[in-house]
Tab-separated table of C-alpha atoms and ligand atoms in Angstrom:
chain	number	residue	atom	x	y	z
A	1	MET	CA	82.819	95.913	124.234
A	2	LYS	CA	84.097	93.356	121.770
A	3	ILE	CA	86.827	94.405	119.351
A	4	ALA	CA	88.059	92.300	116.430
A	5	VAL	CA	91.781	92.933	115.939
A	6	LEU	CA	93.007	92.255	112.381
A	7	PRO	CA	96.718	93.149	112.087
A	8	GLY	CA	97.292	91.965	108.476
A	9	ASP	CA	100.582	92.257	106.600
A	10	GLY	CA	103.796	94.256	106.414
A	11	ILE	CA	103.894	96.893	109.147
A	12	GLY	CA	100.273	96.013	110.117
A	13	PRO	CA	101.198	93.744	113.061
A	14	GLU	CA	103.889	96.208	114.289
A	15	ILE	CA	101.550	99.186	114.481
A	16	VAL	CA	98.426	97.346	115.651
A	17	VAL	CA	100.257	95.902	118.661
A	18	GLU	CA	101.067	99.462	119.773
A	19	ALA	CA	97.426	100.551	119.413
A	20	VAL	CA	96.325	97.497	121.413
A	21	LYS	CA	98.833	98.427	124.130
A	22	VAL	CA	97.299	101.898	124.299
A	23	LEU	CA	93.734	100.530	124.406
A	24	ARG	CA	94.620	98.146	127.240
A	25	ALA	CA	96.231	100.971	129.214
A	26	LEU	CA	92.880	102.804	129.345
A	27	GLY	CA	91.564	100.348	131.939
A	28	LEU	CA	88.239	99.904	130.107
A	29	SER	CA	86.475	96.573	129.886
A	30	LEU	CA	87.465	95.646	126.329
A	31	GLU	CA	87.414	92.141	124.890
A	32	LEU	CA	90.020	91.947	122.105
A	33	GLU	CA	90.238	88.975	119.768
A	34	THR	CA	92.813	88.696	116.967
A	35	ALA	CA	92.390	86.980	113.584
A	36	PRO	CA	94.487	86.763	110.412
A	37	VAL	CA	93.605	88.850	107.369
A	38	GLY	CA	95.159	89.642	103.977
A	39	GLY	CA	98.331	87.894	102.857
A	40	ALA	CA	98.844	86.482	106.361
A	41	ALA	CA	95.421	84.807	106.150
A	42	TYR	CA	96.074	83.558	102.629
A	43	ALA	CA	99.345	81.998	103.825
A	44	ALA	CA	97.705	80.405	106.887
A	45	LEU	CA	94.221	79.526	105.626
A	46	GLY	CA	94.265	79.882	101.830
A	47	HIS	CA	92.025	82.976	101.622
A	48	PRO	CA	92.648	86.700	102.349
A	49	LEU	CA	89.324	86.991	104.193
A	50	PRO	CA	88.605	83.587	105.750
A	51	ALA	CA	85.041	82.906	106.903
A	52	SER	CA	86.237	82.766	110.544
A	53	THR	CA	87.761	86.266	110.267
A	54	LEU	CA	84.643	87.677	108.598
A	55	LYS	CA	82.460	86.135	111.335
A	56	LEU	CA	84.636	87.630	114.082
A	57	ALA	CA	84.336	91.034	112.387
A	58	GLN	CA	80.564	90.654	112.001
A	59	ASP	CA	80.091	89.712	115.663
A	60	ALA	CA	82.333	92.450	117.068
A	61	ASP	CA	81.226	95.944	118.111
A	62	ALA	CA	84.187	97.410	116.221
A	63	ILE	CA	87.202	96.322	114.180
A	64	LEU	CA	90.771	97.517	114.574
A	65	PHE	CA	92.575	96.882	111.301
A	66	GLY	CA	96.269	97.234	110.406
A	67	ALA	CA	96.932	96.982	106.678
A	68	VAL	CA	97.034	94.322	103.992
A	69	GLY	CA	99.195	93.732	100.948
A	70	ASP	CA	102.594	92.518	99.985
A	71	TRP	CA	104.346	92.514	96.628
A	72	LYS	CA	104.969	88.795	96.949
A	73	TYR	CA	101.238	88.192	96.376
A	74	ASP	CA	101.064	90.325	93.183
A	75	THR	CA	100.978	87.266	90.930
A	76	LEU	CA	97.961	85.669	92.653
A	77	ASP	CA	94.526	85.706	91.013
A	78	ARG	CA	92.850	88.988	91.942
A	79	HIS	CA	90.200	87.394	94.196
A	80	LEU	CA	92.980	85.880	96.342
A	81	ARG	CA	95.089	89.015	96.671
A	82	PRO	CA	95.431	90.499	100.177
A	83	GLU	CA	93.673	93.761	99.190
A	84	GLN	CA	90.464	91.800	98.538
A	85	ALA	CA	90.175	91.347	102.321
A	86	ILE	CA	89.593	95.033	103.021
A	87	LEU	CA	87.235	95.390	100.049
A	88	GLY	CA	85.356	92.273	101.250
A	89	LEU	CA	85.045	93.606	104.793
A	90	ARG	CA	83.741	96.971	103.553
A	91	LYS	CA	81.192	95.321	101.268
A	92	ASN	CA	80.063	92.573	103.664
A	93	LEU	CA	79.702	94.887	106.649
A	94	GLY	CA	78.155	97.756	104.659
A	95	LEU	CA	80.964	100.130	105.691
A	96	PHE	CA	80.144	102.882	103.218
A	97	ALA	CA	81.351	106.064	104.944
A	98	ASN	CA	85.063	106.599	105.327
A	99	PHE	CA	86.103	109.490	107.589
A	100	ARG	CA	89.658	110.708	107.101
A	101	PRO	CA	90.441	113.732	109.231
A	102	ALA	CA	93.622	115.524	108.190
A	103	ILE	CA	94.857	117.565	111.114
A	104	CYS	CA	98.251	119.222	111.235
A	105	TYR	CA	99.500	119.175	114.822
A	106	PRO	CA	101.452	122.379	115.607
A	107	GLU	CA	104.560	120.304	116.458
A	108	LEU	CA	104.572	118.758	112.956
A	109	VAL	CA	104.239	121.948	110.945
A	110	ASN	CA	107.858	121.543	109.816
A	111	ALA	CA	107.433	117.850	108.928
A	112	SER	CA	104.993	118.721	106.138
A	113	SER	CA	106.421	119.122	102.662
A	114	LEU	CA	104.395	122.334	102.358
A	115	LYS	CA	105.315	125.734	103.781
A	116	PRO	CA	104.361	126.055	107.484
A	117	GLU	CA	101.942	128.937	106.828
A	118	LEU	CA	99.930	126.754	104.415
A	119	VAL	CA	99.369	123.895	106.893
A	120	SER	CA	99.545	125.532	110.304
A	121	GLY	CA	96.143	125.048	111.983
A	122	LEU	CA	94.903	122.733	109.221
A	123	ASP	CA	91.854	120.669	110.195
A	124	ILE	CA	89.912	119.210	107.289
A	125	LEU	CA	87.714	116.143	107.005
A	126	ILE	CA	87.646	114.021	103.869
A	127	ILE	CA	84.580	111.785	103.605
A	128	ARG	CA	85.114	109.083	101.024
A	129	GLU	CA	82.350	106.800	99.741
A	130	LEU	CA	83.609	103.254	100.139
A	131	THR	CA	81.313	100.655	98.632
A	132	GLY	CA	80.608	101.909	95.098
A	133	ASP	CA	82.477	103.473	92.170
A	134	ILE	CA	84.942	101.803	89.857
A	135	TYR	CA	86.269	99.547	92.643
A	136	PHE	CA	83.053	97.537	92.642
A	137	GLY	CA	81.716	98.208	89.138
A	138	GLN	CA	80.412	95.442	86.907
A	139	PRO	CA	81.303	94.377	84.292
A	140	ARG	CA	85.046	94.242	84.767
A	141	GLY	CA	87.754	92.136	83.244
A	142	ARG	CA	90.118	91.619	80.420
A	143	ARG	CA	89.168	90.732	76.880
A	144	ILE	CA	90.758	87.414	76.149
A	145	ALA	CA	93.148	87.418	73.220
A	146	THR	CA	92.238	85.221	70.279
A	147	ASP	CA	94.310	82.332	71.624
A	148	GLY	CA	92.392	82.534	74.942
A	149	ASN	CA	95.543	83.475	76.786
A	150	PHE	CA	94.873	85.892	79.652
A	151	PRO	CA	98.228	87.692	79.862
A	152	ASP	CA	97.990	88.426	76.126
A	153	ALA	CA	94.622	90.208	76.477
A	154	GLU	CA	94.239	93.217	74.199
A	155	GLU	CA	92.000	95.259	76.474
A	156	ALA	CA	90.984	95.561	80.134
A	157	PHE	CA	87.998	97.388	81.632
A	158	ASP	CA	86.430	98.405	84.952
A	159	THR	CA	83.022	100.021	85.078
A	160	MET	CA	82.360	103.164	87.122
A	161	ARG	CA	78.907	103.074	88.752
A	162	TYR	CA	76.999	104.839	91.493
A	163	SER	CA	73.387	104.283	92.491
A	164	ARG	CA	71.127	107.018	93.865
A	165	PRO	CA	70.871	105.478	97.386
A	166	GLU	CA	74.656	105.159	97.588
A	167	ILE	CA	75.141	108.854	96.792
A	168	GLU	CA	72.260	109.966	98.995
A	169	ARG	CA	73.524	108.196	102.117
A	170	ILE	CA	77.105	109.487	101.818
A	171	ALA	CA	75.797	113.010	101.119
A	172	HIS	CA	73.679	112.874	104.305
A	173	VAL	CA	76.754	111.749	106.268
A	174	ALA	CA	78.750	114.690	104.897
A	175	PHE	CA	76.081	117.316	105.591
A	176	GLN	CA	75.542	115.984	109.110
A	177	ALA	CA	79.307	116.009	109.786
A	178	ALA	CA	79.514	119.572	108.445
A	179	ARG	CA	76.787	120.674	110.869
A	180	LYS	CA	79.155	119.778	113.717
A	181	ARG	CA	81.989	121.763	112.106
A	182	SER	CA	81.972	124.954	110.048
A	183	LYS	CA	78.861	124.067	108.004
A	184	ARG	CA	80.622	123.881	104.644
A	185	VAL	CA	80.799	120.929	102.245
A	186	THR	CA	82.816	120.682	99.042
A	187	SER	CA	81.635	117.875	96.793
A	188	VAL	CA	84.469	116.702	94.551
A	189	ASP	CA	83.534	115.165	91.208
A	190	LYS	CA	84.456	114.946	87.542
A	191	SER	CA	81.040	115.901	86.222
A	192	ASN	CA	82.536	117.746	83.251
A	193	VAL	CA	83.611	114.410	81.751
A	194	LEU	CA	81.947	111.487	83.542
A	195	GLU	CA	78.225	110.687	83.515
A	196	THR	CA	78.586	108.897	86.879
A	197	PHE	CA	79.808	112.107	88.473
A	198	GLN	CA	77.209	114.361	86.827
A	199	PHE	CA	74.688	112.054	88.525
A	200	TRP	CA	76.707	112.305	91.769
A	201	LYS	CA	76.546	116.104	91.590
A	202	ASP	CA	72.799	116.180	90.826
A	203	VAL	CA	71.989	113.875	93.758
A	204	VAL	CA	74.257	115.789	96.177
A	205	ILE	CA	72.439	119.024	95.196
A	206	GLU	CA	69.064	117.344	95.827
A	207	VAL	CA	70.158	116.128	99.280
A	208	SER	CA	71.605	119.573	100.109
A	209	GLU	CA	68.065	121.017	100.019
A	210	GLN	CA	67.453	119.250	103.338
A	211	TYR	CA	70.433	121.101	104.865
A	212	PRO	CA	69.805	124.797	104.125
A	213	ASP	CA	72.161	125.735	106.975
A	214	VAL	CA	75.147	124.048	105.248
A	215	ALA	CA	76.899	125.752	102.323
A	216	LEU	CA	77.673	123.437	99.397
A	217	ASP	CA	80.143	123.971	96.620
A	218	HIS	CA	81.450	121.696	93.876
A	219	MET	CA	84.949	121.180	92.560
A	220	TYR	CA	86.410	119.008	89.819
A	221	VAL	CA	88.829	116.466	91.188
A	222	ASP	CA	91.814	117.768	89.222
A	223	ASN	CA	91.266	121.254	90.613
A	224	ALA	CA	90.727	119.803	94.129
A	225	ALA	CA	94.082	118.008	93.896
A	226	MET	CA	95.703	121.335	93.034
A	227	GLN	CA	93.814	123.384	95.664
A	228	LEU	CA	94.755	120.878	98.383
A	229	VAL	CA	98.391	121.816	98.020
A	230	LYS	CA	97.784	125.468	97.097
A	231	ALA	CA	95.409	126.516	99.872
A	232	PRO	CA	94.319	123.461	101.890
A	233	LYS	CA	92.824	125.506	104.719
A	234	LYS	CA	90.076	126.755	102.373
A	235	PHE	CA	88.459	123.322	102.686
A	236	ASP	CA	86.456	122.039	105.611
A	237	VAL	CA	84.437	118.886	104.751
A	238	ILE	CA	85.204	117.252	101.401
A	239	VAL	CA	82.842	114.528	100.189
A	240	THR	CA	83.796	112.420	97.220
A	241	GLY	CA	83.662	109.005	95.578
A	242	ASN	CA	85.702	105.927	96.298
A	243	MET	CA	88.601	106.408	93.907
A	244	PHE	CA	88.950	110.200	94.116
A	245	GLY	CA	88.745	109.930	97.920
A	246	ASP	CA	91.480	107.313	97.971
A	247	ILE	CA	93.843	109.540	96.030
A	248	LEU	CA	92.969	112.902	97.624
A	249	SER	CA	93.270	111.557	101.165
A	250	ASP	CA	96.783	110.233	100.485
A	251	GLU	CA	97.630	113.663	99.110
A	252	ALA	CA	96.117	115.303	102.209
A	253	SER	CA	98.196	113.060	104.454
A	254	MET	CA	101.344	114.915	103.462
A	255	LEU	CA	99.752	118.142	104.698
A	256	THR	CA	99.796	116.612	108.171
A	257	GLY	CA	103.482	115.674	108.015
A	258	SER	CA	103.263	111.998	107.086
A	259	ILE	CA	100.851	109.334	105.948
A	260	GLY	CA	101.781	107.693	109.248
A	261	MET	CA	99.701	110.372	111.031
A	262	LEU	CA	96.374	109.911	109.226
A	263	PRO	CA	93.725	107.765	110.969
A	264	SER	CA	90.446	106.640	109.448
A	265	ALA	CA	87.044	105.280	110.358
A	266	SER	CA	84.814	103.312	107.989
A	267	LEU	CA	81.257	103.306	109.269
A	268	ASP	CA	78.013	101.515	108.471
A	269	ALA	CA	74.562	103.047	108.881
A	270	ASN	CA	74.561	102.275	112.632
A	271	SER	CA	78.048	103.590	113.453
A	272	LYS	CA	79.579	100.162	113.681
A	273	GLY	CA	82.990	100.624	112.185
A	274	LEU	CA	86.337	99.458	110.988
A	275	TYR	CA	89.259	101.611	112.112
A	276	GLU	CA	92.561	101.646	110.291
A	277	PRO	CA	95.415	103.957	109.393
A	278	SER	CA	94.995	105.555	105.958
A	279	HIS	CA	98.246	104.056	104.760
A	280	GLY	CA	98.999	100.577	103.451
A	281	SER	CA	101.240	97.783	104.667
A	282	ALA	CA	104.474	99.605	103.710
A	283	PRO	CA	106.429	96.458	102.799
A	284	ASP	CA	109.483	98.672	102.146
A	285	ILE	CA	109.904	99.358	105.878
A	286	ALA	CA	108.249	96.275	107.421
A	287	GLY	CA	110.230	94.523	110.149
A	288	GLN	CA	112.565	97.463	110.705
A	289	GLY	CA	110.792	98.865	113.760
A	290	ILE	CA	110.558	102.337	112.204
A	291	ALA	CA	106.881	102.550	111.186
A	292	ASN	CA	104.863	105.354	112.729
A	293	PRO	CA	102.101	103.810	114.890
A	294	LEU	CA	100.296	107.114	115.552
A	295	ALA	CA	97.771	106.823	112.685
A	296	THR	CA	96.690	103.455	114.095
A	297	ILE	CA	96.633	104.738	117.680
A	298	LEU	CA	94.525	107.726	116.547
A	299	SER	CA	92.257	105.291	114.664
A	300	ALA	CA	91.716	103.472	117.968
A	301	ALA	CA	90.658	106.824	119.448
A	302	MET	CA	88.142	107.246	116.616
A	303	MET	CA	86.857	103.743	117.409
A	304	LEU	CA	86.207	104.693	121.019
A	305	ARG	CA	84.395	107.842	119.903
A	306	PHE	CA	82.258	106.592	116.992
A	307	SER	CA	81.494	102.942	117.800
A	308	LEU	CA	82.003	102.478	121.541
A	309	ASN	CA	80.609	105.762	122.838
A	310	GLN	CA	83.726	106.467	124.936
A	311	GLU	CA	84.411	110.112	124.110
A	312	GLU	CA	86.503	110.724	127.228
A	313	ALA	CA	88.813	107.774	126.489
A	314	ALA	CA	89.138	108.956	122.864
A	315	GLN	CA	90.246	112.381	124.063
A	316	ARG	CA	92.709	110.829	126.505
A	317	ILE	CA	94.431	109.058	123.607
A	318	GLU	CA	94.435	112.173	121.421
A	319	ASN	CA	95.879	114.260	124.255
A	320	ALA	CA	98.537	111.589	124.903
A	321	VAL	CA	99.541	111.754	121.215
A	322	LYS	CA	99.757	115.559	121.389
A	323	SER	CA	101.863	115.200	124.526
A	324	VAL	CA	104.441	112.826	122.970
A	325	LEU	CA	104.728	115.144	119.966
A	326	ALA	CA	105.230	118.096	122.324
A	327	GLN	CA	107.985	116.097	124.056
A	328	GLY	CA	109.762	116.044	120.682
A	329	LEU	CA	109.472	112.292	120.068
A	330	ARG	CA	109.389	111.390	116.364
A	331	THR	CA	109.465	108.241	114.264
A	332	ALA	CA	111.664	108.468	111.170
A	333	ASP	CA	108.876	109.674	108.839
A	334	ILE	CA	108.196	112.816	110.928
A	335	TYR	CA	111.722	113.390	112.211
A	336	SER	CA	113.277	116.821	111.836
A	337	GLU	CA	116.413	118.345	113.296
A	338	GLY	CA	116.200	119.087	117.012
A	339	THR	CA	113.681	116.305	117.737
A	340	THR	CA	114.309	112.823	119.182
A	341	ARG	CA	114.046	109.864	116.845
A	342	VAL	CA	112.224	106.862	118.352
A	343	SER	CA	111.221	103.399	117.146
A	344	THR	CA	107.690	102.104	116.638
A	345	ILE	CA	107.717	100.417	120.053
A	346	GLU	CA	109.216	103.432	121.824
A	347	MET	CA	106.501	105.650	120.337
A	348	GLY	CA	103.783	103.247	121.548
A	349	ASN	CA	105.354	103.112	125.016
A	350	ALA	CA	105.550	106.906	125.149
A	351	VAL	CA	101.837	107.234	124.344
A	352	VAL	CA	100.999	104.714	127.095
A	353	LYS	CA	103.171	106.658	129.553
A	354	ALA	CA	101.539	109.948	128.566
A	355	LEU	CA	98.107	108.363	129.087
A	356	ARG	CA	98.984	107.419	132.622
B	401	NAD	P1	101.820	102.437	101.630
B	401	NAD	O1	100.852	103.378	102.253
B	401	NAD	O2	101.928	101.114	102.244
B	401	NAD	O3	103.274	103.117	101.626
B	401	NAD	C1	103.543	104.342	100.940
B	401	NAD	C2	104.807	104.978	101.527
B	401	NAD	O4	104.502	105.488	102.837
B	401	NAD	C3	105.944	103.972	101.727
B	401	NAD	O5	107.171	104.609	101.453
B	401	NAD	C4	105.871	103.608	103.197
B	401	NAD	O6	107.102	103.228	103.758
B	401	NAD	C5	105.347	104.900	103.817
B	401	NAD	N1	104.515	104.620	105.004
B	401	NAD	C6	103.266	104.079	105.032
B	401	NAD	N2	102.853	103.945	106.294
B	401	NAD	C7	103.837	104.403	107.095
B	401	NAD	C8	103.986	104.513	108.512
B	401	NAD	N3	103.024	104.130	109.378
B	401	NAD	N4	105.136	105.013	108.982
B	401	NAD	C9	106.106	105.423	108.160
B	401	NAD	N5	106.031	105.346	106.803
B	401	NAD	C10	104.898	104.836	106.280
B	401	NAD	O7	101.415	102.342	100.094
B	401	NAD	P2	102.006	101.410	98.917
B	401	NAD	O8	103.490	101.272	99.063
B	401	NAD	O9	101.449	101.988	97.694
B	401	NAD	O10	101.314	99.996	99.130
B	401	NAD	C11	101.914	98.913	99.862
B	401	NAD	C12	100.881	97.797	100.005
B	401	NAD	O11	99.811	98.240	100.859
B	401	NAD	C13	100.226	97.378	98.688
B	401	NAD	O12	100.103	95.985	98.680
B	401	NAD	C14	98.863	98.060	98.731
B	401	NAD	O13	97.897	97.387	97.975
B	401	NAD	C15	98.565	97.970	100.210
B	401	NAD	N6	97.562	98.954	100.696
B	401	NAD	C16	96.702	98.481	101.651
B	401	NAD	C17	95.786	99.353	102.220
B	401	NAD	C18	94.876	98.815	103.299
B	401	NAD	O14	95.176	97.769	103.879
B	401	NAD	N7	93.775	99.478	103.634
B	401	NAD	C19	95.750	100.695	101.809
B	401	NAD	C20	96.664	101.141	100.860
B	401	NAD	C21	97.585	100.252	100.302
């Protein structure tokens, strides 16, 4: 089983090394190869997604990804910015289905910014479409000011687009996922205002006819944002577009205690996938040894389950994470009085110990 390891920028290398430690401790036959991506790749090779990194990712059975981005690259042309690496990987590898489970572990009920009774027992799954929407729409750009000077442009635009096949395939993924859970799907859109999302809604309804055993409801994204903090446990599977999914899943992360707890899987049509924490490169805490590695470690568990067919190993990791939380070990982001604060490395070591 060949895994491409792409640590990236900021806290990426710090958290990925802990997930790699956990993977190695499983005693499976895993071939791990590391390559630069994002700002680190731009600095080393002049491009955020060098051809050699893309090839490694294409040839691998699965990809373990840290995070990309750093403020120091904000002035680069957009196509050279670190974030283009993750967009390029998603597009080139056809990774269209992003699974973001938001589970509130009982030990972290008090780490959430919401009241314990609202999040206790929470287990929802956000499925975000990844390769369409305004992130990839054409045309896009800035209208050049009369003197041809880019920074003085008078207007900028990005086009929101979805094609029928793109909506159909993500809807199928959501209905099939719901069949393994409580058989309920909420499709989140903005069909009251946007033509793209009226089309989204129409196509989701069409696909739902093939899943008569799954209940479908629809919610506008503004209402969904409100309901997620009002009564999050009313949701089960949420399916939505690229941008709404990006925003709602960050919101949902706080229900679980911290964005440092939220893993993700981005899958193609054959369950090959890229696995990464839902958060970014957190440049504000990089190098301090305080980042929470659990979202990345839990992403590695998802990798074993979805792409490598190693359900037992996935459960071993998830149980080890539950065990360290039960021991009271906490990185700074999930710390509360009465628990023990640990560093990134100490948290990784504790998960390895719990595995054994
Ligand atoms: P972020 O997710 O990096 O950080 C948001 C906040 O959460 C910060 O205060 C950070 O310290 C905290 N945080 C994030 N991960 C944490 C962890 N594991 N443990 C403890 N605290 C954690 O979002 P941002 O600050 O908006 O973006 C920073 C950079 O990351 C930007 O360049 C952005 O483009 C990039 N980004 C990359 C990805 C990706 O690689 N897939 C995703 C989102 C953002």
